[in-house]
Amino acid sequence: MSADLPRLAVVGAGIRGAMFARAVSQNPAADLVALVDRAPDLGAERASELGVPAYTGVDELLSRHPEVTAAVIATPDFAHRAAAVRLADAGIDLLIEKPLATTVEDAEAIAEAVERAGVRAVVGFENRWNERFLEVRRQLAGGEPGQVLHQVANLNDTRFVPTEMLSWAGQSSPAWFLMPHTLDLATWLAQAQPVEVYARGVRRVLPALGVPTWDVVTASFTLSDGSLVSLNSSWVMPTSAPSVFDFRHEIHTEAMTYHVEISPSGVTRYAPDGASWLQFGVYERAGRLRGIPIDMIDEFVDVLGGAERDLPDLRQGLAITRSIAAVHESLATGGPVAIAV
Amino acid sequence: MSADLPRLAVVGAGIRGAMFARAVSQNPAADLVALVDRAPDLGAERASELGVPAYTGVDELLSRHPEVTAAVIATPDFAHRAAAVRLADAGIDLLIEKPLATTVEDAEAIAEAVERAGVRAVVGFENRWNERFLEVRRQLAGGEPGQVLHQVANLNDTRFVPTEMLSWAGQSSPAWFLMPHTLDLATWLAQAQPVEVYARGVRRVLPALGVPTWDVVTASFTLSDGSLVSLNSSWVMPTSAPSVFDFRHEIHTEAMTYHVEISPSGVTRYAPDGASWLQFGVYERAGRLRGIPIDMIDEFVDVLGGAERDLPDLRQGLAITRSIAAVHESLATGGPVAIAV
Amino acid sequence: MSADLPRLAVVGAGIRGAMFARAVSQNPAADLVALVDRAPDLGAERASELGVPAYTGVDELLSRHPEVTAAVIATPDFAHRAAAVRLADAGIDLLIEKPLATTVEDAEAIAEAVERAGVRAVVGFENRWNERFLEVRRQLAGGEPGQVLHQVANLNDTRFVPTEMLSWAGQSSPAWFLMPHTLDLATWLAQAQPVEVYARGVRRVLPALGVPTWDVVTASFTLSDGSLVSLNSSWVMPTSAPSVFDFRHEIHTEAMTYHVEISPSGVTRYAPDGASWLQFGVYERAGRLRGIPIDMIDEFVDVLGGAERDLPDLRQGLAITRSIAAVHESLATGGPVAIAV
Amino acid sequence: MSADLPRLAVVGAGIRGAMFARAVSQNPAADLVALVDRAPDLGAERASELGVPAYTGVDELLSRHPEVTAAVIATPDFAHRAAAVRLADAGIDLLIEKPLATTVEDAEAIAEAVERAGVRAVVGFENRWNERFLEVRRQLAGGEPGQVLHQVANLNDTRFVPTEMLSWAGQSSPAWFLMPHTLDLATWLAQAQPVEVYARGVRRVLPALGVPTWDVVTASFTLSDGSLVSLNSSWVMPTSAPSVFDFRHEIHTEAMTYHVEISPSGVTRYAPDGASWLQFGVYERAGRLRGIPIDMIDEFVDVLGGAERDLPDLRQGLAITRSIAAVHESLATGGPVAIAV
């Protein structure tokens, strides 16, 4: 362990947390100190693979490792607040998975703790590290395409995600799980904030499968620049879809149209038991993980090391949580809901 | 001219009207009697190609040709009423291009005239003759896919359509010109009617080009069965798009997802001056026109000849006009608008 | 039965024969007289659906129905000769399914009989009725694209075709079953004839599944105009492919490139048990079959009725059989094989 | 400059050489020493951007920089030999752009020099660093797909490449420029070597444009394992193609089919002046180049630093040059040509 490198813990040792821990571990500019997970067995198993200790709570982490300087929070979406506030209070820099929180109250509590402590905080809107969107944003910022008029983003999951992958889908929704991605992208591309939303949803399939949440949600946002964002997310696509998610984003500007398709990877495999698009979101090369979420961790480490990077901050995290909360308010009331910018 | 065949006139001799006239003319089960167009030169030119007379008004048609039994109305969208009411009053069966009318008042006037006269009337929602949608509807009606949950339909035109193809685009909008197609399809597939809509639009590019209408409109419909329909239509796509329209329709049901793409034809042509998808909406074979709108005319003639066909009727035409009028009301008021079923 | 209409029999009552019989039956310009199939039960069942008698041999047909004027031959590919020669000798006009025959000797015997008798004969290269190819050919003939330089056509089937659909796959091959389609198209588009071929194949999967034929064949043709045609056909694609065939044809000319994709239909269906492209090669509308092979039958009937049509004739059928026989000779000898034009 | 890091020169300061130099320059595990280019102005300009000196010949490089330990050779394809042999003789490790050489004699001379000197040498078949192909190869090596039966790879360029991008296209061909990529991939995926080839080509468009080479080449290879490889390459695609190259690779195995499409990037841009697929082969992030050729340089540096990597070696480089030379021999003779393994 180098005395002068950032020293990170990862909180949450599920699929994403374990990947983030490995990303930290392989980054020569950071030290991985420990993993934290409420489930002692899971945490211990993942931690031992990486040669670090595991703890079941943030307090224990802080008391045993006063040298920790930063943390990645990858607990379930609804469970970010306690760890984030406690760590911020202790002066720890944070990368918090999207969405920042699933209630405005939680998001504000985290934002207040971060501001009070003066720590650095990044929200893990990982699509911002996708070069496809980065290049479109660069072109939009260059001015040639003119202003954005309208964006349509469909981001759907197969029913595998809410019924098998996530144990806590009933506490989430396609809006909480998927729209933070698309709404963050849309507002980042347009460089504007949501000011109103009207949303509608259907609950029929998932409740019957024992997951009490929305099957599909559609939300129509007006942004502060007068442009429009139409988001559609389903959590009940058939599992025969060639990838677990289906993601298509259209951007219409004054002079151009961009069609972005994220799911088709360029490789279609027809196997005896089905067809699939091979996925390269995260992959291994020469013993190291590579891919978009790894780039996100690496840039977080860069920032911890003092570099200047344009990363999604708490203000944006808060805006997205407020906006998705407004989606659910619109679903409940049936009318459009204003979003405080 | 056979005494016992339906005898048709076509009102409106633009691109569509001329095509319909030729479709009638080549159908052995019908006789084409005359063309009507306000522009004497245009009407005369098109009529002479088909060997029939041209008139500049419906009254002249009726007085000169009391033998007419049916008519196709293909005037500009906003100009259906006068001809339709006059012809219905005269006992003439009608095929009226979509949308039935661009005001609820006009649509109701036509519907009343048709009911009063007891004539047959069909509204030309031509996508219903597209086998892709017919087969999806057949499968939905068969029950295996379960109920429809959500549909997303993007139907866009390049800016060529409002700025060059149509002289009257300023009296229309992407909602009036494009959404009757997608909303009719969506409600026909779900077998349900719209009960509420929330719409938003942007006006920026087309007004600056001298066409005082919306660039893009997005509309979120709730149907009577609780399912949802999200429609997006732009009139400002760049002309480099490989076809003049871009049409993609997604249908999410309880058990399945259908992705329907209408614009890619299967043939991409890279020519020195650009790339395009060859289009086969209407084409000629052995001297005869073929394609979806020709099928529509042929089935109208079948009905005139006494056959039973399940064609879009005035009730549906009226519902779509009411719905698109509600879109514009929502655009004006900023709130959701209830649609009388 | 009208005295002056062509009176047709269909020989072979399998999937294709039954479809052709129905196509004749629904055509008002022809009369369907009878079906012929070696299997008495199959023939009788299919014939009774259409209200015509069935026979087990061509001789019986001719003796019982001296009024027959034309026939469609849809027996297995290797079994065209006997029926075709017998019918030609009797003065019957013929539509013979592609390939004309699977030996040069058979093909020449048919051609001689047809010439001797002076009957009309058409070979059923049905892709010529696909408007996508018709339009490309029209453009090529128009001269703007310049001369064709190179064509690459991949036409593959899933292993369902040789192992389940065809009982006689062991007497055929991907070259005999699939390349007549692509080679006919390529030579028709280029308006040139094959003069040499070099072919290679692999036999591994199908023999192990009890079908003693080639898994894949690749063939490289030189045409009489110096342009090139590369054909690839597999018979062992996995059954998870979204359609039973995969068909992609590229045409490179002096000024343009055309990419033709036939398999994706525009409708992708994700069902619980797999993904598929809905297929519209043949479909039913208002009680009638429609589609490419139906158009082929209808134009054959037009020709029987005296119309002029540019249909694939025996000379082309013979050239294709010679060429595919040369493919198999090249597979056997390992060297290029000249093709007599 | 660290005493213990590999010290590299880049020979050839064109588009590729400049990119490689920057890749070396940004790699913390290597030092960039100098650039070499016959054109003094070009070399000086590119070198000054990177803060290193430029020389016009390899001898000058070696005399001025005895500390150089490795070099990247990125001269025109036909001009690798002199620099490679001279550098190998001086004990310098080499990364040589594909193809190793454009004559068998040159390739053998390089291979002999490398062997004689005992230096490390890598051939820059950069598609091996494309994760799409890496993953397919991993699956093939895993055994589940069974043996490869047939591969079809179409890799085409628009006519921009031979007429505007390359000054030396007349000394190359679509076979020399494009097929080393596809043949290397195909043999690497199948883990087998070419043993015979039959090739055909057309020369019509490019000679008329002043570039005396083939417009298109098609080549049919038999591999040592009995599997087949069909390669098609055109250099005359229209410039309206959405990317400068069009690359599609199909792999048929005993149990599976893989379709790999490299050109569509997931982002289609419709701009006022044309449609394009944004390309991400090489891009910049946080001031650093990223992408497939950068990965190739980085792994070459890893190897120079002592790591074990499975990189394309001279034996493969030689096999590919022999094979493409055999393609041209077959083009000249019209018959199949055996390839010495």
Coordinates of C-alpha atoms in Angstrom, one line a residue, chain C residues 147-152 154 156 159 196-202 204-205 215-218 220-222 225-228 230-234 236-238 246 248 250 252-257 259 261 334-336, chain D residues 147-152 154 156 159 196-202 204-205 215-218 220-222 225-228 230-234 236-238 246 248 250 252-257 259 261 334-336:
Chain C
Q147 CA -21.7 -2.7 -65.4
V148 CA -21.9 -5.2 -62.7
L149 CA -18.4 -6.1 -61.3
H150 CA -19.1 -8.6 -58.5
Q151 CA -21.9 -10.2 -56.7
V152 CA -21.8 -12.0 -53.4
N154 CA -25.2 -16.0 -49.2
N156 CA -28.4 -20.6 -46.1
R159 CA -30.6 -27.7 -40.6
E196 CA -16.4 -21.2 -65.2
V197 CA -16.8 -22.3 -61.6
Y198 CA -14.5 -23.3 -58.8
A199 CA -16.3 -24.9 -55.8
R200 CA -15.4 -26.3 -52.4
G201 CA -17.5 -27.9 -49.8
V202 CA -17.5 -29.6 -46.4
R204 CA -19.3 -33.4 -41.8
V205 CA -22.5 -32.5 -39.9
D215 CA -23.0 -29.2 -45.1
V216 CA -21.8 -26.1 -47.0
V217 CA -20.7 -25.3 -50.5
T218 CA -18.9 -22.2 -51.7
S220 CA -16.9 -18.8 -57.4
F221 CA -18.3 -18.2 -60.8
T222 CA -16.9 -16.2 -63.7
D225 CA -19.1 -10.5 -69.2
G226 CA -16.0 -10.9 -67.0
S227 CA -18.0 -10.1 -63.8
L228 CA -17.8 -12.4 -60.8
S230 CA -19.5 -15.7 -55.2
L231 CA -22.1 -18.0 -53.9
N232 CA -22.2 -19.4 -50.4
S233 CA -24.8 -21.9 -49.1
S234 CA -25.0 -23.8 -45.9
V236 CA -26.5 -26.6 -41.2
M237 CA -27.4 -23.2 -39.7
P238 CA -28.7 -23.6 -36.2
D246 CA -30.8 -16.5 -44.4
R248 CA -28.2 -11.7 -48.4
E250 CA -24.6 -7.8 -52.6
H252 CA -21.1 -4.2 -56.7
T253 CA -21.2 -2.2 -60.0
E254 CA -19.0 0.4 -61.5
A255 CA -20.8 3.2 -59.7
M256 CA -23.0 1.6 -57.0
T257 CA -23.4 -1.0 -54.4
H259 CA -27.2 -4.6 -50.4
E261 CA -31.5 -8.6 -47.4
G334 CA -10.9 -30.0 -56.9
G335 CA -10.3 -27.8 -59.9
P336 CA -12.1 -25.1 -61.8
Chain D
Q147 CA -15.2 -27.2 -35.5
V148 CA -15.4 -24.3 -38.0
L149 CA -16.8 -25.4 -41.3
H150 CA -16.9 -22.2 -43.4
Q151 CA -16.2 -18.5 -43.0
V152 CA -17.2 -15.7 -45.4
N154 CA -16.4 -9.3 -46.9
N156 CA -14.6 -3.5 -48.7
R159 CA -13.0 4.3 -53.6
E196 CA -4.9 -23.6 -51.4
V197 CA -6.5 -20.6 -53.0
Y198 CA -8.5 -19.8 -56.1
A199 CA -9.0 -16.2 -56.9
R200 CA -10.7 -14.0 -59.4
G201 CA -10.7 -10.3 -59.9
V202 CA -12.0 -7.4 -62.0
R204 CA -12.1 -1.8 -64.8
V205 CA -12.9 1.2 -62.6
D215 CA -11.3 -3.1 -58.4
V216 CA -12.5 -6.3 -56.7
V217 CA -11.0 -9.6 -55.7
T218 CA -12.7 -12.7 -54.6
S220 CA -11.7 -19.0 -52.0
F221 CA -9.3 -20.7 -49.5
T222 CA -9.0 -24.2 -48.3
D225 CA -8.3 -28.6 -41.3
G226 CA -10.5 -28.9 -44.4
S227 CA -12.6 -25.8 -43.5
L228 CA -13.2 -23.1 -46.1
S230 CA -14.4 -17.1 -48.8
L231 CA -13.0 -13.6 -48.9
N232 CA -14.4 -10.7 -50.9
S233 CA -12.8 -7.3 -51.1
S234 CA -13.7 -4.3 -53.2
V236 CA -14.6 0.8 -55.4
M237 CA -17.6 1.1 -53.1
P238 CA -19.3 4.4 -53.5
D246 CA -17.6 -2.2 -44.9
R248 CA -18.9 -8.4 -42.3
E250 CA -19.7 -14.9 -41.0
H252 CA -20.3 -21.3 -39.6
T253 CA -19.4 -24.1 -37.2
E254 CA -20.7 -27.6 -36.6
A255 CA -23.2 -26.2 -34.0
M256 CA -23.3 -22.4 -34.4
T257 CA -23.3 -19.5 -36.7
H259 CA -22.4 -13.0 -37.7
E261 CA -20.5 -6.8 -38.3
G334 CA -6.7 -18.5 -63.6
G335 CA -6.2 -21.7 -61.7
P336 CA -6.0 -22.8 -58.0

